[in-house]
Each structure stands twice: as C-alpha cells, then as structure tokens.
C-alpha cells in the first residue's frame, strides 16, 4: 500500500526558530512536493523535486528551503519561523508522469503553529 | 481573480439526496481536471479524473464543460460517509516550458445529514 509519512503531526515553535519537516515515501516515486494549506485558499506549492538533489521553487518559496539527499526523503526547512508560516504542511509524491495523471499521494500533514 | 474557483459551502444535504457542485477555471488551455476528496483533518485523496466525455464511478459523475470552463461533480444517493471537502484540481502546462503545474481550488464542503 502506498505510504507517505510525515515526521510530525503537530508542532509548536517560537518565532525565529529553525523548523525541519521530514517526509518519507516508500513507493520509489520520482516526484515529491511540499504544499501548505490554509483556510479559504487552495493548496499552495512551496517546492518540488523531480529527482535526488534536484529542487524547483513553487509558487510561495520565500522563507522556505528544501533538501532531497535520498530519493525517498524530502525535507522542508523553515530557517527562521514566523507567525505567518502557521499552517498545515502537506507532503506528496507521485510517479514521474504522475502529476500528468493528477494522482498525488499525500502524507497526513504537519500542523505547525508559530508563536 | 482566482485561477480555480469553488463555492466553499457548506452544502447541507439530507441522506439519499442528489447533490452537485461546480468548479470554474480561468485558463482555457488547461489540460486535465480532477476531483479530490479531503476528510476533516485528513490528507486529500484522488476521487476521480474528469474526462472530456464525462465519466462515472458508481454514485459519482464528473463532467467537463470546456466552452464555459467549468467541471462538475454529481453525487447520487448521498451517504453520511460522503461528508467531506471536495477539491477541484486543474493541470496547466506552463507557457514556454515543458513543466506543468496543478492548480488547486479551495474546496467545497459537503455535509450529509441523516
């Protein structure tokens, strides 16, 4: 069964802290994505990756960075957390042609609160 | 103007009724369309793709109207378990680029009442 695992379901951090969100998929998917989801807005793409050590900016990359050292793992980093980064963060993966088929597999999400 | 727009709802519908909701998109060159379902505090999951000719999966029917730039989802004989938020997703090919992007609507909340 397809599995995308996000390391933390709930986090509370203080302004200025560095935050790591980890995502691991066990499906050997090439593509991995980080989105954030806020009430009243659609999912917004932060960063994505088509291959190991490769990353591309999405629509809202400011304040974030990513790392993909291994195919199965895609990490999202908030270098200095701010209150406007309080959100639900969703990691997803797909096969190489996957986004063309619209089928993304999501993790359960990490709800981050920045105080 | 949002690229993909949905009525946020909630749609309150009695069990057994038929319910339909639409999603409009702004890019006439959009290539593919999908409906995802997201349960409360859960991740989105693909419900169905939307084909040009329309498609049906059990009680669910998806339609595409390219002329008016909207897709629709119809649910017949609604069940309590259909209560969820339904997300409309559009696949766009980026101009002058071989990449693509998925554009997400904010979702329509459906509540099925006994």
GROMACS .gro file of C-alpha atoms in nm:
model
  229
    1UNK     CA    1   0.000   0.000   0.000
    2UNK     CA    2   0.118   0.349  -0.085
    3UNK     CA    3   0.268   0.530   0.209
    4UNK     CA    4   0.384   0.886   0.261
    5UNK     CA    5   0.492   0.957   0.615
    6UNK     CA    6   0.543   1.297   0.770
    7UNK     CA    7   0.752   1.301   1.082
    8UNK     CA    8   0.543   1.530   1.298
    9UNK     CA    9   0.165   1.572   1.304
   10UNK     CA   10   0.166   1.873   1.534
   11UNK     CA   11   0.443   2.120   1.613
   12UNK     CA   12   0.454   2.441   1.815
   13UNK     CA   13   0.755   2.665   1.759
   14UNK     CA   14   0.858   3.014   1.853
   15UNK     CA   15   0.930   3.297   1.613
   16UNK     CA   16   1.286   3.276   1.486
   17UNK     CA   17   1.331   2.905   1.550
   18UNK     CA   18   1.455   2.675   1.277
   19UNK     CA   19   1.200   2.411   1.182
   20UNK     CA   20   1.253   2.083   0.999
   21UNK     CA   21   0.963   1.893   0.847
   22UNK     CA   22   1.053   1.547   0.724
   23UNK     CA   23   0.871   1.341   0.463
   24UNK     CA   24   0.943   0.985   0.357
   25UNK     CA   25   0.773   0.782   0.084
   26UNK     CA   26   0.810   0.409   0.029
   27UNK     CA   27   0.682   0.391  -0.330
   28UNK     CA   28   1.003   0.472  -0.517
   29UNK     CA   29   0.837   0.783  -0.660
   30UNK     CA   30   1.048   1.031  -0.851
   31UNK     CA   31   0.840   1.339  -0.771
   32UNK     CA   32   0.796   1.488  -0.428
   33UNK     CA   33   0.615   1.807  -0.327
   34UNK     CA   34   0.563   2.033  -0.031
   35UNK     CA   35   0.237   2.227  -0.006
   36UNK     CA   36   0.078   2.442   0.257
   37UNK     CA   37  -0.296   2.453   0.312
   38UNK     CA   38  -0.472   2.746   0.472
   39UNK     CA   39  -0.847   2.804   0.525
   40UNK     CA   40  -1.017   2.956   0.223
   41UNK     CA   41  -0.716   2.901  -0.001
   42UNK     CA   42  -0.627   2.613  -0.225
   43UNK     CA   43  -0.315   2.410  -0.169
   44UNK     CA   44  -0.016   2.626  -0.250
   45UNK     CA   45   0.304   2.471  -0.377
   46UNK     CA   46   0.618   2.565  -0.186
   47UNK     CA   47   0.884   2.348  -0.350
   48UNK     CA   48   0.901   2.032  -0.553
   49UNK     CA   49   1.163   1.786  -0.667
   50UNK     CA   50   1.184   1.553  -0.966
   51UNK     CA   51   1.497   1.374  -0.862
   52UNK     CA   52   1.758   1.337  -0.592
   53UNK     CA   53   1.944   1.661  -0.521
   54UNK     CA   54   1.711   1.844  -0.756
   55UNK     CA   55   1.465   2.112  -0.639
   56UNK     CA   56   1.241   2.365  -0.802
   57UNK     CA   57   1.060   2.661  -0.650
   58UNK     CA   58   0.686   2.650  -0.641
   59UNK     CA   59   0.450   2.944  -0.601
   60UNK     CA   60   0.548   3.051  -0.249
   61UNK     CA   61   0.910   2.951  -0.176
   62UNK     CA   62   1.003   3.260   0.027
   63UNK     CA   63   1.106   3.172   0.379
   64UNK     CA   64   1.149   2.803   0.298
   65UNK     CA   65   1.419   2.573   0.169
   66UNK     CA   66   1.424   2.202   0.092
   67UNK     CA   67   1.661   1.911   0.080
   68UNK     CA   68   1.645   1.588  -0.114
   69UNK     CA   69   1.955   1.382  -0.046
   70UNK     CA   70   1.780   1.048  -0.098
   71UNK     CA   71   1.502   0.954  -0.335
   72UNK     CA   72   1.262   0.858  -0.059
   73UNK     CA   73   1.311   1.164   0.162
   74UNK     CA   74   1.217   1.528   0.104
   75UNK     CA   75   1.268   1.775   0.385
   76UNK     CA   76   1.119   2.121   0.427
   77UNK     CA   77   1.317   2.374   0.629
   78UNK     CA   78   1.199   2.699   0.779
   79UNK     CA   79   1.523   2.882   0.855
   80UNK     CA   80   1.359   3.135   1.087
   81UNK     CA   81   0.996   3.063   1.157
   82UNK     CA   82   0.748   3.348   1.151
   83UNK     CA   83   0.386   3.366   1.264
   84UNK     CA   84   0.262   3.386   0.905
   85UNK     CA   85   0.406   3.039   0.850
   86UNK     CA   86   0.150   2.891   1.087
   87UNK     CA   87  -0.026   2.644   0.860
   88UNK     CA   88  -0.091   2.284   0.763
   89UNK     CA   89   0.201   2.146   0.562
   90UNK     CA   90   0.135   1.858   0.326
   91UNK     CA   91   0.397   1.644   0.159
   92UNK     CA   92   0.307   1.449  -0.153
   93UNK     CA   93   0.470   1.217  -0.401
   94UNK     CA   94   0.392   1.086  -0.746
   95UNK     CA   95   0.536   0.880  -1.025
   96UNK     CA   96   0.735   1.067  -1.291
   97UNK     CA   97   0.428   1.106  -1.506
   98UNK     CA   98   0.209   1.124  -1.201
   99UNK     CA   99   0.116   1.490  -1.199
  100UNK     CA  100   0.001   1.448  -1.558
  101UNK     CA  101  -0.245   1.195  -1.428
  102UNK     CA  102  -0.332   1.416  -1.133
  103UNK     CA  103  -0.256   1.142  -0.886
  104UNK     CA  104  -0.058   1.267  -0.591
  105UNK     CA  105  -0.022   1.065  -0.273
  106UNK     CA  106  -0.023   1.278   0.038
  107UNK     CA  107   0.107   1.238   0.388
  108UNK     CA  108  -0.125   1.306   0.679
  109UNK     CA  109   0.004   1.659   0.718
  110UNK     CA  110   0.204   1.853   0.976
  111UNK     CA  111   0.017   2.126   1.156
  112UNK     CA  112   0.267   2.394   1.253
  113UNK     CA  113   0.190   2.675   1.495
  114UNK     CA  114   0.444   2.955   1.528
  115UNK     CA  115   0.401   3.170   1.839
  116UNK     CA  116  -0.926   3.651  -0.999
  117UNK     CA  117  -0.855   3.305  -0.864
  118UNK     CA  118  -0.748   3.054  -1.126
  119UNK     CA  119  -0.970   2.780  -0.988
  120UNK     CA  120  -1.283   2.878  -0.801
  121UNK     CA  121  -1.524   2.674  -0.593
  122UNK     CA  122  -1.822   2.759  -0.378
  123UNK     CA  123  -1.689   2.694  -0.027
  124UNK     CA  124  -2.029   2.580   0.100
  125UNK     CA  125  -2.114   2.414   0.325
  126UNK     CA  126  -2.374   2.225   0.129
  127UNK     CA  127  -2.610   2.067   0.381
  128UNK     CA  128  -2.785   1.777   0.213
  129UNK     CA  129  -3.018   1.506   0.351
  130UNK     CA  130  -2.903   1.148   0.321
  131UNK     CA  131  -3.020   0.990  -0.002
  132UNK     CA  132  -3.043   1.316  -0.194
  133UNK     CA  133  -2.853   1.410  -0.507
  134UNK     CA  134  -2.606   1.696  -0.484
  135UNK     CA  135  -2.394   1.868  -0.745
  136UNK     CA  136  -2.131   2.137  -0.733
  137UNK     CA  137  -1.917   2.311  -0.988
  138UNK     CA  138  -1.568   2.440  -1.021
  139UNK     CA  139  -1.466   2.713  -1.266
  140UNK     CA  140  -1.119   2.759  -1.409
  141UNK     CA  141  -0.968   3.061  -1.581
  142UNK     CA  142  -0.713   2.910  -1.822
  143UNK     CA  143  -0.884   2.793  -2.138
  144UNK     CA  144  -0.575   2.586  -2.224
  145UNK     CA  145  -0.593   2.379  -1.908
  146UNK     CA  146  -0.522   2.021  -1.992
  147UNK     CA  147  -0.659   1.789  -1.728
  148UNK     CA  148  -0.903   1.802  -1.441
  149UNK     CA  149  -0.951   1.608  -1.123
  150UNK     CA  150  -1.161   1.586  -0.810
  151UNK     CA  151  -1.001   1.509  -0.477
  152UNK     CA  152  -1.174   1.433  -0.151
  153UNK     CA  153  -1.044   1.555   0.183
  154UNK     CA  154  -1.195   1.436   0.508
  155UNK     CA  155  -1.176   1.658   0.815
  156UNK     CA  156  -0.817   1.678   0.944
  157UNK     CA  157  -0.701   1.427   0.685
  158UNK     CA  158  -0.498   1.445   0.366
  159UNK     CA  159  -0.652   1.487   0.019
  160UNK     CA  160  -0.709   1.172  -0.186
  161UNK     CA  161  -0.782   1.144  -0.556
  162UNK     CA  162  -1.152   1.077  -0.613
  163UNK     CA  163  -1.166   1.076  -0.990
  164UNK     CA  164  -1.027   1.225  -1.306
  165UNK     CA  165  -1.259   1.425  -1.531
  166UNK     CA  166  -1.259   1.323  -1.895
  167UNK     CA  167  -1.386   1.527  -2.187
  168UNK     CA  168  -1.668   1.284  -2.243
  169UNK     CA  169  -1.761   1.281  -1.877
  170UNK     CA  170  -1.716   0.982  -1.653
  171UNK     CA  171  -1.898   0.791  -1.387
  172UNK     CA  172  -1.778   0.589  -1.092
  173UNK     CA  173  -2.063   0.435  -0.901
  174UNK     CA  174  -2.267   0.715  -0.748
  175UNK     CA  175  -2.024   0.982  -0.866
  176UNK     CA  176  -2.036   1.153  -1.204
  177UNK     CA  177  -1.787   1.411  -1.325
  178UNK     CA  178  -1.846   1.638  -1.624
  179UNK     CA  179  -1.629   1.885  -1.812
  180UNK     CA  180  -1.765   2.187  -1.997
  181UNK     CA  181  -1.475   2.343  -2.187
  182UNK     CA  182  -1.686   2.610  -2.354
  183UNK     CA  183  -1.792   2.753  -2.019
  184UNK     CA  184  -1.473   2.647  -1.842
  185UNK     CA  185  -1.613   2.452  -1.555
  186UNK     CA  186  -1.618   2.099  -1.422
  187UNK     CA  187  -1.888   1.947  -1.210
  188UNK     CA  188  -1.927   1.665  -0.962
  189UNK     CA  189  -2.261   1.499  -0.903
  190UNK     CA  190  -2.324   1.260  -0.617
  191UNK     CA  191  -2.637   1.046  -0.626
  192UNK     CA  192  -2.799   0.870  -0.329
  193UNK     CA  193  -2.569   1.053  -0.091
  194UNK     CA  194  -2.437   0.870   0.215
  195UNK     CA  195  -2.330   1.003   0.552
  196UNK     CA  196  -1.977   0.892   0.461
  197UNK     CA  197  -1.976   1.133   0.165
  198UNK     CA  198  -1.938   1.421   0.409
  199UNK     CA  199  -1.604   1.578   0.322
  200UNK     CA  200  -1.447   1.867   0.138
  201UNK     CA  201  -1.420   1.818  -0.238
  202UNK     CA  202  -1.122   1.981  -0.404
  203UNK     CA  203  -1.113   2.070  -0.772
  204UNK     CA  204  -0.771   2.043  -0.937
  205UNK     CA  205  -0.664   2.165  -1.279
  206UNK     CA  206  -0.346   2.069  -1.463
  207UNK     CA  207  -0.185   2.350  -1.661
  208UNK     CA  208   0.109   2.325  -1.896
  209UNK     CA  209   0.333   2.625  -1.830
  210UNK     CA  210   0.383   2.855  -2.128
  211UNK     CA  211   0.725   2.825  -2.293
  212UNK     CA  212   0.810   2.547  -2.054
  213UNK     CA  213   0.785   2.174  -2.056
  214UNK     CA  214   0.674   2.173  -1.697
  215UNK     CA  215   0.321   2.154  -1.570
  216UNK     CA  216   0.151   2.259  -1.253
  217UNK     CA  217  -0.150   2.154  -1.059
  218UNK     CA  218  -0.378   2.438  -0.956
  219UNK     CA  219  -0.598   2.364  -0.656
  220UNK     CA  220  -0.935   2.506  -0.567
  221UNK     CA  221  -1.004   2.585  -0.203
  222UNK     CA  222  -1.270   2.316  -0.182
  223UNK     CA  223  -1.643   2.275  -0.135
  224UNK     CA  224  -1.757   2.142   0.200
  225UNK     CA  225  -2.036   1.885   0.189
  226UNK     CA  226  -2.230   1.776   0.496
  227UNK     CA  227  -2.473   1.488   0.461
  228UNK     CA  228  -2.737   1.487   0.734
  229UNK     CA  229  -2.931   1.180   0.850
   0.00000   0.00000   0.00000
